[in-house]
Amino acid sequence: MFFKALIPLQVGANDIKIGCSHASYYLTINRADLNDNRPYVRCIYVVFDGHDGSFQAPKEVPSNIESACRRLGLAARLLQILTAEMVYAETGNRRTFIFAGDLPPSNYLLRTPASYSSAAVWCVKSKLNYREAQRLSAIELWEHIGRELDGFFPEDRNKAKWLTVISCTEYSPLIGTETIPLSHEEAILRTKGYCALGTGGLALFGSGTLYTWPEKIDDLKFCLTNTQQVDRQEFLDDSAYRFTYWANYTTALGTMLHELGHCFDLDHAPRGIMRRGGDDLNLVLAFPPPGKGSLSLNEGRISHRGLSIFLYKKVTFYENASVDSQNGSVTDWSSSGAIDNVGEAFWGTEIAQFLSVHRWLTGSTISTCSCKTIFKK
């Protein structure tokens, strides 16, 4: 019997019952009160001068600033949950980060308030023109945005990590006889303002696949199982060659967690989240979507990206290598032997142990409450 449920928790003891027609499972989870002095993560959506802040999306998909902030807020809350559960799976202790907005009020006006299903999100306007932003490389964007955010949020110095999405990402639709990109590198060459970089205090991401993200928790199940194919003639596909809406969303979540990991002092690892395991992150939240989960790697035509490390102005960056790697980590769920398989979506014991004592992650109190299962006749 397998249950996967997202349940809001209040501070203190939470009595929970999960059941079906023939069995019920009772448990109590203690949620610790927040320590006001802990360092935190601040979620930020950046818009640029000369632009309305909307992100690229099909006409029927809301794409204004409010929609972007709601999508980011929900994704961030999910990353907080996923971090706690994946650390718990390997250490027996739940450890995760907290958000600005979960703490006492900040001095800065927020765009999306904190709730049980969303982190608070701040929207800031860069002085950089959006056309200029689109011409910058990912590293130059990281450097420029980081400098501006330091001016916007001086109280964050030495006690915040910035989880930031930029609005200027734009995929160039195919024209005439142009062919659909066959590789990730070809797709990125058609994309202005693409970014997925994390180090130090800033994890910076483009908004190219934001159209596949849910705005609210009620839409999460649909988004994790939405097998609609991305129109790659019109929009960016960044799904580890799986080409569906659900795969774009889970890859985005995984990439964000991977880059946040770098901000939490993690290097690349042979397996797991700090490799390419984030592409399987939906398996922690839900069960495999209908049909085959990923492209077979034995065709040899397409392979998954490797990872590279480089130094820029004495800052170490980690990114996807330009040369494909034959060592893919995306799970072929059609051959998964167990419904609770999470593929490569794990930290790894050494990393989980490191995170469990990291100053940016806070822990829960030890629960002495019992759990029990009752089978109905």
mmCIF file of C-alpha atoms in Angstrom:
data_model
loop_
_atom_site.group_PDB
_atom_site.id
_atom_site.type_symbol
_atom_site.label_atom_id
_atom_site.label_comp_id
_atom_site.label_asym_id
_atom_site.label_seq_id
_atom_site.Cartn_x
_atom_site.Cartn_y
_atom_site.Cartn_z
ATOM 1 C CA MET A 1 0.000 0.000 0.000
ATOM 2 C CA PHE A 2 1.453 3.378 -0.990
ATOM 3 C CA PHE A 3 0.320 6.884 -0.092
ATOM 4 C CA LYS A 4 1.801 10.149 -1.270
ATOM 5 C CA ALA A 5 0.117 13.239 0.083
ATOM 6 C CA LEU A 6 0.975 16.903 0.559
ATOM 7 C CA ILE A 7 -0.440 17.971 3.913
ATOM 8 C CA PRO A 8 -0.183 21.462 5.467
ATOM 9 C CA LEU A 9 1.317 21.422 8.965
ATOM 10 C CA GLN A 10 0.714 23.851 11.809
ATOM 11 C CA VAL A 11 3.355 24.546 14.454
ATOM 12 C CA GLY A 12 3.087 21.849 17.132
ATOM 13 C CA ALA A 13 1.474 18.415 16.941
ATOM 14 C CA ASN A 14 -0.473 17.550 13.780
ATOM 15 C CA ASP A 15 -2.714 14.472 13.949
ATOM 16 C CA ILE A 16 -3.102 13.009 10.478
ATOM 17 C CA LYS A 17 -5.256 10.231 9.081
ATOM 18 C CA ILE A 18 -4.730 8.824 5.585
ATOM 19 C CA GLY A 19 -7.116 6.120 4.488
ATOM 20 C CA CYS A 20 -8.826 4.190 1.749
ATOM 21 C CA SER A 21 -11.734 1.737 1.737
ATOM 22 C CA HIS A 22 -9.895 -1.061 3.569
ATOM 23 C CA ALA A 23 -7.193 0.616 5.675
ATOM 24 C CA SER A 24 -6.386 3.773 7.594
ATOM 25 C CA TYR A 25 -3.000 5.104 8.664
ATOM 26 C CA TYR A 26 -2.742 7.410 11.682
ATOM 27 C CA LEU A 27 0.307 9.462 12.543
ATOM 28 C CA THR A 28 1.330 12.572 14.411
ATOM 29 C CA ILE A 29 3.939 14.947 13.041
ATOM 30 C CA ASN A 30 5.466 17.673 15.186
ATOM 31 C CA ARG A 31 6.351 20.872 13.383
ATOM 32 C CA ALA A 32 8.996 22.908 15.184
ATOM 33 C CA ASP A 33 8.594 26.642 15.626
ATOM 34 C CA LEU A 34 10.840 28.753 13.412
ATOM 35 C CA ASN A 35 14.031 30.232 14.763
ATOM 36 C CA ASP A 36 13.964 33.909 13.837
ATOM 37 C CA ASN A 37 17.752 34.061 13.729
ATOM 38 C CA ARG A 38 18.231 31.380 11.081
ATOM 39 C CA PRO A 39 19.558 32.359 7.654
ATOM 40 C CA TYR A 40 16.935 32.035 4.931
ATOM 41 C CA VAL A 41 16.175 31.803 1.215
ATOM 42 C CA ARG A 42 14.449 34.719 -0.511
ATOM 43 C CA CYS A 43 12.434 34.063 -3.694
ATOM 44 C CA ILE A 44 12.668 36.824 -6.285
ATOM 45 C CA TYR A 45 11.204 37.425 -9.740
ATOM 46 C CA VAL A 46 13.188 39.956 -11.775
ATOM 47 C CA VAL A 47 11.641 42.083 -14.520
ATOM 48 C CA PHE A 48 13.631 44.374 -16.776
ATOM 49 C CA ASP A 49 13.429 47.954 -17.934
ATOM 50 C CA GLY A 50 11.275 48.329 -21.038
ATOM 51 C CA HIS A 51 9.379 45.078 -20.444
ATOM 52 C CA ASP A 52 6.076 44.228 -18.748
ATOM 53 C CA GLY A 53 7.527 41.252 -16.862
ATOM 54 C CA SER A 54 5.473 38.592 -18.620
ATOM 55 C CA PHE A 55 7.093 35.289 -19.541
ATOM 56 C CA GLN A 56 6.863 33.435 -22.855
ATOM 57 C CA ALA A 57 3.839 31.131 -22.955
ATOM 58 C CA PRO A 58 1.008 29.874 -25.190
ATOM 59 C CA LYS A 59 -1.860 32.354 -25.550
ATOM 60 C CA GLU A 60 -4.175 30.375 -23.282
ATOM 61 C CA VAL A 61 -1.660 30.276 -20.404
ATOM 62 C CA PRO A 62 -1.582 33.231 -17.950
ATOM 63 C CA SER A 63 1.886 34.763 -18.134
ATOM 64 C CA ASN A 64 1.830 38.068 -16.253
ATOM 65 C CA ILE A 65 3.944 38.968 -13.221
ATOM 66 C CA GLU A 66 1.353 37.706 -10.740
ATOM 67 C CA SER A 67 1.197 34.324 -12.462
ATOM 68 C CA ALA A 68 4.996 34.082 -12.550
ATOM 69 C CA CYS A 69 5.275 34.843 -8.837
ATOM 70 C CA ARG A 70 2.613 32.286 -7.938
ATOM 71 C CA ARG A 71 4.404 29.616 -9.981
ATOM 72 C CA LEU A 72 7.739 30.414 -8.345
ATOM 73 C CA GLY A 73 6.223 30.494 -4.847
ATOM 74 C CA LEU A 74 4.695 27.030 -5.210
ATOM 75 C CA ALA A 75 7.854 25.561 -6.748
ATOM 76 C CA ALA A 76 9.964 26.969 -3.931
ATOM 77 C CA ARG A 77 7.686 25.483 -1.265
ATOM 78 C CA LEU A 78 7.929 22.107 -2.994
ATOM 79 C CA LEU A 79 11.729 22.326 -2.990
ATOM 80 C CA GLN A 80 11.602 23.007 0.743
ATOM 81 C CA ILE A 81 9.452 19.911 1.269
ATOM 82 C CA LEU A 82 11.573 17.751 -1.024
ATOM 83 C CA THR A 83 14.778 18.742 0.743
ATOM 84 C CA ALA A 84 13.340 17.780 4.123
ATOM 85 C CA GLU A 85 12.039 14.419 2.945
ATOM 86 C CA MET A 86 15.159 13.443 1.012
ATOM 87 C CA VAL A 87 17.455 14.320 3.921
ATOM 88 C CA TYR A 88 15.123 12.361 6.221
ATOM 89 C CA ALA A 89 15.226 9.326 3.913
ATOM 90 C CA GLU A 90 18.991 9.009 4.376
ATOM 91 C CA THR A 91 19.629 10.385 7.875
ATOM 92 C CA GLY A 92 16.402 9.884 9.829
ATOM 93 C CA ASN A 93 16.168 13.643 10.498
ATOM 94 C CA ARG A 94 14.186 16.227 8.576
ATOM 95 C CA ARG A 95 16.326 19.219 7.704
ATOM 96 C CA THR A 96 15.389 21.980 5.308
ATOM 97 C CA PHE A 97 15.779 25.690 4.677
ATOM 98 C CA ILE A 98 13.331 28.432 5.588
ATOM 99 C CA PHE A 99 12.094 31.327 3.478
ATOM 100 C CA ALA A 100 11.973 35.048 3.960
ATOM 101 C CA GLY A 101 8.278 35.633 4.533
ATOM 102 C CA ASP A 102 7.949 32.624 6.835
ATOM 103 C CA LEU A 103 9.783 34.735 9.399
ATOM 104 C CA PRO A 104 8.543 38.012 10.943
ATOM 105 C CA PRO A 105 7.727 40.636 8.303
ATOM 106 C CA SER A 106 10.530 41.951 6.119
ATOM 107 C CA ASN A 107 11.114 45.624 5.420
ATOM 108 C CA TYR A 108 10.422 44.990 1.735
ATOM 109 C CA LEU A 109 7.033 44.871 0.041
ATOM 110 C CA LEU A 110 6.360 41.399 -1.331
ATOM 111 C CA ARG A 111 4.355 40.412 -4.410
ATOM 112 C CA THR A 112 3.063 36.996 -3.310
ATOM 113 C CA PRO A 113 2.499 36.338 0.414
ATOM 114 C CA ALA A 114 3.619 33.176 2.153
ATOM 115 C CA SER A 115 1.115 30.365 2.668
ATOM 116 C CA TYR A 116 1.255 26.651 3.431
ATOM 117 C CA SER A 117 1.600 25.964 -0.301
ATOM 118 C CA SER A 118 3.701 28.937 -1.388
ATOM 119 C CA ALA A 119 6.825 30.742 -0.340
ATOM 120 C CA ALA A 120 6.675 34.530 -0.330
ATOM 121 C CA VAL A 121 7.955 36.053 -3.566
ATOM 122 C CA TRP A 122 9.397 39.509 -4.155
ATOM 123 C CA CYS A 123 9.317 41.183 -7.562
ATOM 124 C CA VAL A 124 12.076 43.667 -8.386
ATOM 125 C CA LYS A 125 12.710 45.753 -11.479
ATOM 126 C CA SER A 126 16.220 45.751 -12.867
ATOM 127 C CA LYS A 127 17.715 48.929 -14.293
ATOM 128 C CA LEU A 128 18.997 46.786 -17.148
ATOM 129 C CA ASN A 129 17.020 47.006 -20.385
ATOM 130 C CA TYR A 130 15.524 43.636 -21.270
ATOM 131 C CA ARG A 131 17.110 43.614 -24.740
ATOM 132 C CA GLU A 132 20.492 44.191 -23.115
ATOM 133 C CA ALA A 133 19.749 41.408 -20.647
ATOM 134 C CA GLN A 134 18.989 39.030 -23.504
ATOM 135 C CA ARG A 135 22.392 39.745 -25.036
ATOM 136 C CA LEU A 136 24.306 38.880 -21.868
ATOM 137 C CA SER A 137 25.724 35.439 -21.179
ATOM 138 C CA ALA A 138 24.427 33.425 -18.240
ATOM 139 C CA ILE A 139 27.494 34.333 -16.175
ATOM 140 C CA GLU A 140 27.167 38.039 -16.985
ATOM 141 C CA LEU A 141 23.482 37.915 -16.011
ATOM 142 C CA TRP A 142 24.385 36.189 -12.742
ATOM 143 C CA GLU A 143 26.972 38.863 -11.967
ATOM 144 C CA HIS A 144 24.729 41.812 -12.896
ATOM 145 C CA ILE A 145 21.614 40.543 -11.118
ATOM 146 C CA GLY A 146 23.617 39.628 -8.019
ATOM 147 C CA ARG A 147 25.015 43.139 -7.796
ATOM 148 C CA GLU A 148 21.556 44.692 -8.162
ATOM 149 C CA LEU A 149 19.950 42.387 -5.594
ATOM 150 C CA ASP A 150 22.638 43.315 -3.090
ATOM 151 C CA GLY A 151 21.460 46.910 -3.459
ATOM 152 C CA PHE A 152 17.774 45.971 -3.222
ATOM 153 C CA PHE A 153 18.136 43.766 -0.124
ATOM 154 C CA PRO A 154 21.018 45.016 2.063
ATOM 155 C CA GLU A 155 19.551 43.270 5.116
ATOM 156 C CA ASP A 156 20.146 39.921 3.376
ATOM 157 C CA ARG A 157 23.925 40.210 3.417
ATOM 158 C CA ASN A 158 25.537 37.106 4.921
ATOM 159 C CA LYS A 159 22.167 35.633 5.924
ATOM 160 C CA ALA A 160 20.238 34.957 2.710
ATOM 161 C CA LYS A 161 20.393 32.939 -0.486
ATOM 162 C CA TRP A 162 18.451 34.348 -3.428
ATOM 163 C CA LEU A 163 16.347 31.925 -5.477
ATOM 164 C CA THR A 164 15.712 34.051 -8.541
ATOM 165 C CA VAL A 165 13.861 33.726 -11.852
ATOM 166 C CA ILE A 166 14.346 36.286 -14.633
ATOM 167 C CA SER A 167 11.571 37.322 -17.015
ATOM 168 C CA CYS A 168 13.688 38.016 -20.113
ATOM 169 C CA THR A 169 14.087 34.418 -21.335
ATOM 170 C CA GLU A 170 12.807 34.105 -24.916
ATOM 171 C CA TYR A 171 12.867 31.165 -27.315
ATOM 172 C CA SER A 172 13.005 32.095 -31.013
ATOM 173 C CA PRO A 173 10.191 30.255 -32.848
ATOM 174 C CA LEU A 174 11.106 28.329 -35.971
ATOM 175 C CA ILE A 175 10.675 30.139 -39.275
ATOM 176 C CA GLY A 176 9.992 28.591 -42.670
ATOM 177 C CA THR A 177 12.030 25.455 -43.261
ATOM 178 C CA GLU A 178 14.006 25.596 -40.008
ATOM 179 C CA THR A 179 14.096 22.221 -38.270
ATOM 180 C CA ILE A 180 13.256 21.435 -34.664
ATOM 181 C CA PRO A 181 16.396 21.383 -32.482
ATOM 182 C CA LEU A 182 17.595 17.822 -31.890
ATOM 183 C CA SER A 183 19.838 18.571 -28.929
ATOM 184 C CA HIS A 184 19.644 20.648 -25.785
ATOM 185 C CA GLU A 185 22.523 22.785 -27.028
ATOM 186 C CA GLU A 186 20.671 23.605 -30.260
ATOM 187 C CA ALA A 187 17.563 24.611 -28.292
ATOM 188 C CA ILE A 188 19.586 26.868 -25.992
ATOM 189 C CA LEU A 189 21.233 28.568 -28.971
ATOM 190 C CA ARG A 190 17.715 29.677 -29.975
ATOM 191 C CA THR A 191 16.997 30.984 -26.466
ATOM 192 C CA LYS A 192 17.871 34.483 -25.267
ATOM 193 C CA GLY A 193 18.274 35.070 -21.551
ATOM 194 C CA TYR A 194 18.684 31.382 -20.705
ATOM 195 C CA CYS A 195 20.266 30.785 -17.321
ATOM 196 C CA ALA A 196 20.645 28.012 -14.745
ATOM 197 C CA LEU A 197 23.538 28.951 -12.471
ATOM 198 C CA GLY A 198 23.951 28.751 -8.720
ATOM 199 C CA THR A 199 26.878 29.607 -6.480
ATOM 200 C CA GLY A 200 27.513 31.754 -3.438
ATOM 201 C CA GLY A 201 24.344 33.608 -2.534
ATOM 202 C CA LEU A 202 22.497 33.507 -5.866
ATOM 203 C CA ALA A 203 20.752 30.720 -7.773
ATOM 204 C CA LEU A 204 19.569 32.256 -11.056
ATOM 205 C CA PHE A 205 17.135 30.712 -13.540
ATOM 206 C CA GLY A 206 15.501 31.620 -16.805
ATOM 207 C CA SER A 207 11.738 31.570 -17.295
ATOM 208 C CA GLY A 208 11.765 29.585 -20.536
ATOM 209 C CA THR A 209 9.615 26.680 -19.303
ATOM 210 C CA LEU A 210 7.578 28.585 -16.701
ATOM 211 C CA TYR A 211 4.496 27.976 -18.869
ATOM 212 C CA THR A 212 4.561 24.296 -17.791
ATOM 213 C CA TRP A 213 4.559 25.086 -14.043
ATOM 214 C CA PRO A 214 1.405 25.065 -11.883
ATOM 215 C CA GLU A 215 0.190 28.273 -10.248
ATOM 216 C CA LYS A 216 -1.535 26.609 -7.306
ATOM 217 C CA ILE A 217 -1.341 23.389 -5.347
ATOM 218 C CA ASP A 218 -4.647 22.159 -6.800
ATOM 219 C CA ASP A 219 -3.005 21.971 -10.238
ATOM 220 C CA LEU A 220 0.088 20.070 -9.110
ATOM 221 C CA LYS A 221 -1.193 16.560 -9.788
ATOM 222 C CA PHE A 222 -2.226 17.515 -13.313
ATOM 223 C CA CYS A 223 1.135 19.156 -14.037
ATOM 224 C CA LEU A 224 3.061 16.116 -12.781
ATOM 225 C CA THR A 225 1.109 13.822 -15.115
ATOM 226 C CA ASN A 226 0.465 16.099 -18.102
ATOM 227 C CA THR A 227 1.715 14.148 -21.122
ATOM 228 C CA GLN A 228 0.963 16.943 -23.596
ATOM 229 C CA GLN A 229 3.859 17.354 -26.008
ATOM 230 C CA VAL A 230 5.674 20.689 -26.051
ATOM 231 C CA ASP A 231 5.333 22.594 -29.322
ATOM 232 C CA ARG A 232 9.065 22.787 -29.978
ATOM 233 C CA GLN A 233 8.518 24.984 -33.004
ATOM 234 C CA GLU A 234 7.226 27.746 -30.723
ATOM 235 C CA PHE A 235 8.507 27.142 -27.187
ATOM 236 C CA LEU A 236 11.562 25.973 -25.300
ATOM 237 C CA ASP A 237 11.715 22.308 -24.331
ATOM 238 C CA ASP A 238 14.133 21.634 -21.463
ATOM 239 C CA SER A 239 13.001 18.207 -20.306
ATOM 240 C CA ALA A 240 16.006 15.876 -20.674
ATOM 241 C CA TYR A 241 14.673 14.765 -24.067
ATOM 242 C CA ARG A 242 11.237 13.697 -22.820
ATOM 243 C CA PHE A 243 9.378 16.527 -24.621
ATOM 244 C CA THR A 244 6.287 16.646 -22.370
ATOM 245 C CA TYR A 245 4.870 19.311 -20.074
ATOM 246 C CA TRP A 246 5.307 17.182 -16.940
ATOM 247 C CA ALA A 247 8.954 16.469 -17.810
ATOM 248 C CA ASN A 248 9.726 20.151 -18.332
ATOM 249 C CA TYR A 249 8.303 20.923 -14.909
ATOM 250 C CA THR A 250 10.156 18.188 -13.049
ATOM 251 C CA THR A 251 13.426 19.041 -14.817
ATOM 252 C CA ALA A 252 12.945 22.690 -13.813
ATOM 253 C CA LEU A 253 12.377 21.688 -10.175
ATOM 254 C CA GLY A 254 15.400 19.422 -10.277
ATOM 255 C CA THR A 255 17.603 22.087 -11.831
ATOM 256 C CA MET A 256 16.564 24.609 -9.195
ATOM 257 C CA LEU A 257 17.334 22.193 -6.377
ATOM 258 C CA HIS A 258 20.674 21.288 -7.985
ATOM 259 C CA GLU A 259 21.732 24.932 -8.265
ATOM 260 C CA LEU A 260 20.519 25.692 -4.732
ATOM 261 C CA GLY A 261 22.697 22.775 -3.689
ATOM 262 C CA HIS A 262 25.707 24.624 -5.089
ATOM 263 C CA CYS A 263 24.675 27.661 -3.025
ATOM 264 C CA PHE A 264 24.674 25.325 -0.009
ATOM 265 C CA ASP A 265 28.332 24.447 -0.728
ATOM 266 C CA LEU A 266 27.696 21.178 -2.589
ATOM 267 C CA ASP A 267 29.883 20.000 -5.464
ATOM 268 C CA HIS A 268 28.848 17.637 -8.237
ATOM 269 C CA ALA A 269 28.420 13.992 -7.324
ATOM 270 C CA PRO A 270 28.523 10.744 -9.342
ATOM 271 C CA ARG A 271 24.793 10.206 -8.784
ATOM 272 C CA GLY A 272 21.698 11.858 -7.375
ATOM 273 C CA ILE A 273 20.493 15.461 -7.281
ATOM 274 C CA MET A 274 24.015 16.810 -7.642
ATOM 275 C CA ARG A 275 24.359 14.888 -10.902
ATOM 276 C CA ARG A 276 21.212 14.774 -13.059
ATOM 277 C CA GLY A 277 18.892 13.114 -10.554
ATOM 278 C CA GLY A 278 16.612 16.133 -10.436
ATOM 279 C CA ASP A 279 15.071 14.928 -13.696
ATOM 280 C CA ASP A 280 13.379 12.227 -11.583
ATOM 281 C CA LEU A 281 12.198 14.586 -8.838
ATOM 282 C CA ASN A 282 8.515 14.124 -9.647
ATOM 283 C CA LEU A 283 8.798 10.526 -8.419
ATOM 284 C CA VAL A 284 9.318 11.795 -4.879
ATOM 285 C CA LEU A 285 6.164 13.909 -5.061
ATOM 286 C CA ALA A 286 3.961 11.539 -7.046
ATOM 287 C CA PHE A 287 3.856 8.294 -8.985
ATOM 288 C CA PRO A 288 5.082 7.835 -12.570
ATOM 289 C CA PRO A 289 2.989 9.606 -15.203
ATOM 290 C CA PRO A 290 1.114 7.560 -17.808
ATOM 291 C CA GLY A 291 3.222 5.861 -20.458
ATOM 292 C CA LYS A 292 6.957 5.676 -20.792
ATOM 293 C CA GLY A 293 8.794 8.173 -18.606
ATOM 294 C CA SER A 294 11.931 8.811 -20.594
ATOM 295 C CA LEU A 295 13.629 8.217 -23.884
ATOM 296 C CA SER A 296 15.583 4.968 -24.166
ATOM 297 C CA LEU A 297 19.264 5.675 -24.022
ATOM 298 C CA ASN A 298 20.239 2.676 -26.119
ATOM 299 C CA GLU A 299 19.319 4.384 -29.380
ATOM 300 C CA GLY A 300 22.633 6.237 -29.282
ATOM 301 C CA ARG A 301 21.140 9.175 -31.185
ATOM 302 C CA ILE A 302 20.542 11.328 -28.133
ATOM 303 C CA SER A 303 22.303 11.233 -24.806
ATOM 304 C CA HIS A 304 22.066 13.207 -21.609
ATOM 305 C CA ARG A 305 24.183 16.179 -20.714
ATOM 306 C CA GLY A 306 27.320 16.041 -18.669
ATOM 307 C CA LEU A 307 28.424 18.623 -16.117
ATOM 308 C CA SER A 308 31.271 21.093 -16.120
ATOM 309 C CA ILE A 309 33.007 23.353 -13.617
ATOM 310 C CA PHE A 310 34.677 26.647 -14.461
ATOM 311 C CA LEU A 311 36.134 29.670 -12.686
ATOM 312 C CA TYR A 312 35.049 33.230 -13.535
ATOM 313 C CA LYS A 313 36.459 36.215 -11.627
ATOM 314 C CA LYS A 314 37.453 33.907 -8.751
ATOM 315 C CA VAL A 315 33.890 32.532 -8.479
ATOM 316 C CA THR A 316 33.326 28.833 -9.160
ATOM 317 C CA PHE A 317 30.378 27.986 -11.427
ATOM 318 C CA TYR A 318 28.789 24.663 -12.297
ATOM 319 C CA GLU A 319 26.784 24.144 -15.473
ATOM 320 C CA ASN A 320 25.784 21.636 -18.108
ATOM 321 C CA ALA A 321 28.681 20.705 -20.352
ATOM 322 C CA SER A 322 28.459 21.484 -24.055
ATOM 323 C CA VAL A 323 29.453 17.902 -24.886
ATOM 324 C CA ASP A 324 26.817 15.254 -24.216
ATOM 325 C CA SER A 325 27.551 12.507 -21.722
ATOM 326 C CA GLN A 326 26.683 8.844 -22.223
ATOM 327 C CA ASN A 327 26.044 8.469 -18.504
ATOM 328 C CA GLY A 328 22.388 9.493 -18.298
ATOM 329 C CA SER A 329 20.582 9.398 -14.987
ATOM 330 C CA VAL A 330 16.946 9.654 -16.054
ATOM 331 C CA THR A 331 15.001 6.593 -15.038
ATOM 332 C CA ASP A 332 13.094 4.561 -17.617
ATOM 333 C CA TRP A 333 9.957 4.073 -15.546
ATOM 334 C CA SER A 334 8.514 1.491 -17.894
ATOM 335 C CA SER A 335 11.039 -0.903 -16.361
ATOM 336 C CA SER A 336 10.769 0.268 -12.752
ATOM 337 C CA GLY A 337 10.208 -2.671 -10.468
ATOM 338 C CA ALA A 338 8.513 -0.822 -7.625
ATOM 339 C CA ILE A 339 5.874 1.870 -7.454
ATOM 340 C CA ASP A 340 7.898 3.694 -4.794
ATOM 341 C CA ASN A 341 10.959 3.968 -7.047
ATOM 342 C CA VAL A 342 12.362 7.510 -6.974
ATOM 343 C CA GLY A 343 14.930 6.965 -9.705
ATOM 344 C CA GLU A 344 18.001 9.133 -9.133
ATOM 345 C CA ALA A 345 16.137 11.734 -7.051
ATOM 346 C CA PHE A 346 18.180 11.503 -3.854
ATOM 347 C CA TRP A 347 21.027 13.384 -2.220
ATOM 348 C CA GLY A 348 23.296 10.475 -1.360
ATOM 349 C CA THR A 349 24.204 9.629 2.237
ATOM 350 C CA GLU A 350 27.311 11.803 2.536
ATOM 351 C CA ILE A 351 25.581 14.855 1.069
ATOM 352 C CA ALA A 352 22.465 14.303 3.200
ATOM 353 C CA GLN A 353 24.614 14.079 6.325
ATOM 354 C CA PHE A 354 26.422 17.270 5.332
ATOM 355 C CA LEU A 355 23.108 19.080 4.777
ATOM 356 C CA SER A 356 21.713 17.840 8.091
ATOM 357 C CA VAL A 357 24.234 20.013 9.957
ATOM 358 C CA HIS A 358 24.417 22.893 7.467
ATOM 359 C CA ARG A 359 23.774 26.328 8.988
ATOM 360 C CA TRP A 360 21.222 27.166 6.287
ATOM 361 C CA LEU A 361 19.017 24.192 7.089
ATOM 362 C CA THR A 362 16.821 23.982 10.135
ATOM 363 C CA GLY A 363 15.644 20.773 11.776
ATOM 364 C CA SER A 364 12.457 19.503 13.344
ATOM 365 C CA THR A 365 12.073 18.389 16.912
ATOM 366 C CA ILE A 366 12.153 14.659 17.569
ATOM 367 C CA SER A 367 8.633 13.261 17.590
ATOM 368 C CA THR A 368 7.683 10.882 20.369
ATOM 369 C CA CYS A 369 4.223 10.334 18.946
ATOM 370 C CA SER A 370 3.327 6.891 17.714
ATOM 371 C CA CYS A 371 2.060 5.866 14.296
ATOM 372 C CA LYS A 372 -0.385 3.050 13.674
ATOM 373 C CA THR A 373 -2.181 1.356 10.814
ATOM 374 C CA ILE A 374 -5.723 0.006 11.162
ATOM 375 C CA PHE A 375 -7.041 -2.473 8.605
ATOM 376 C CA LYS A 376 -10.791 -2.456 8.130
ATOM 377 C CA LYS A 377 -12.703 -5.670 7.666
#
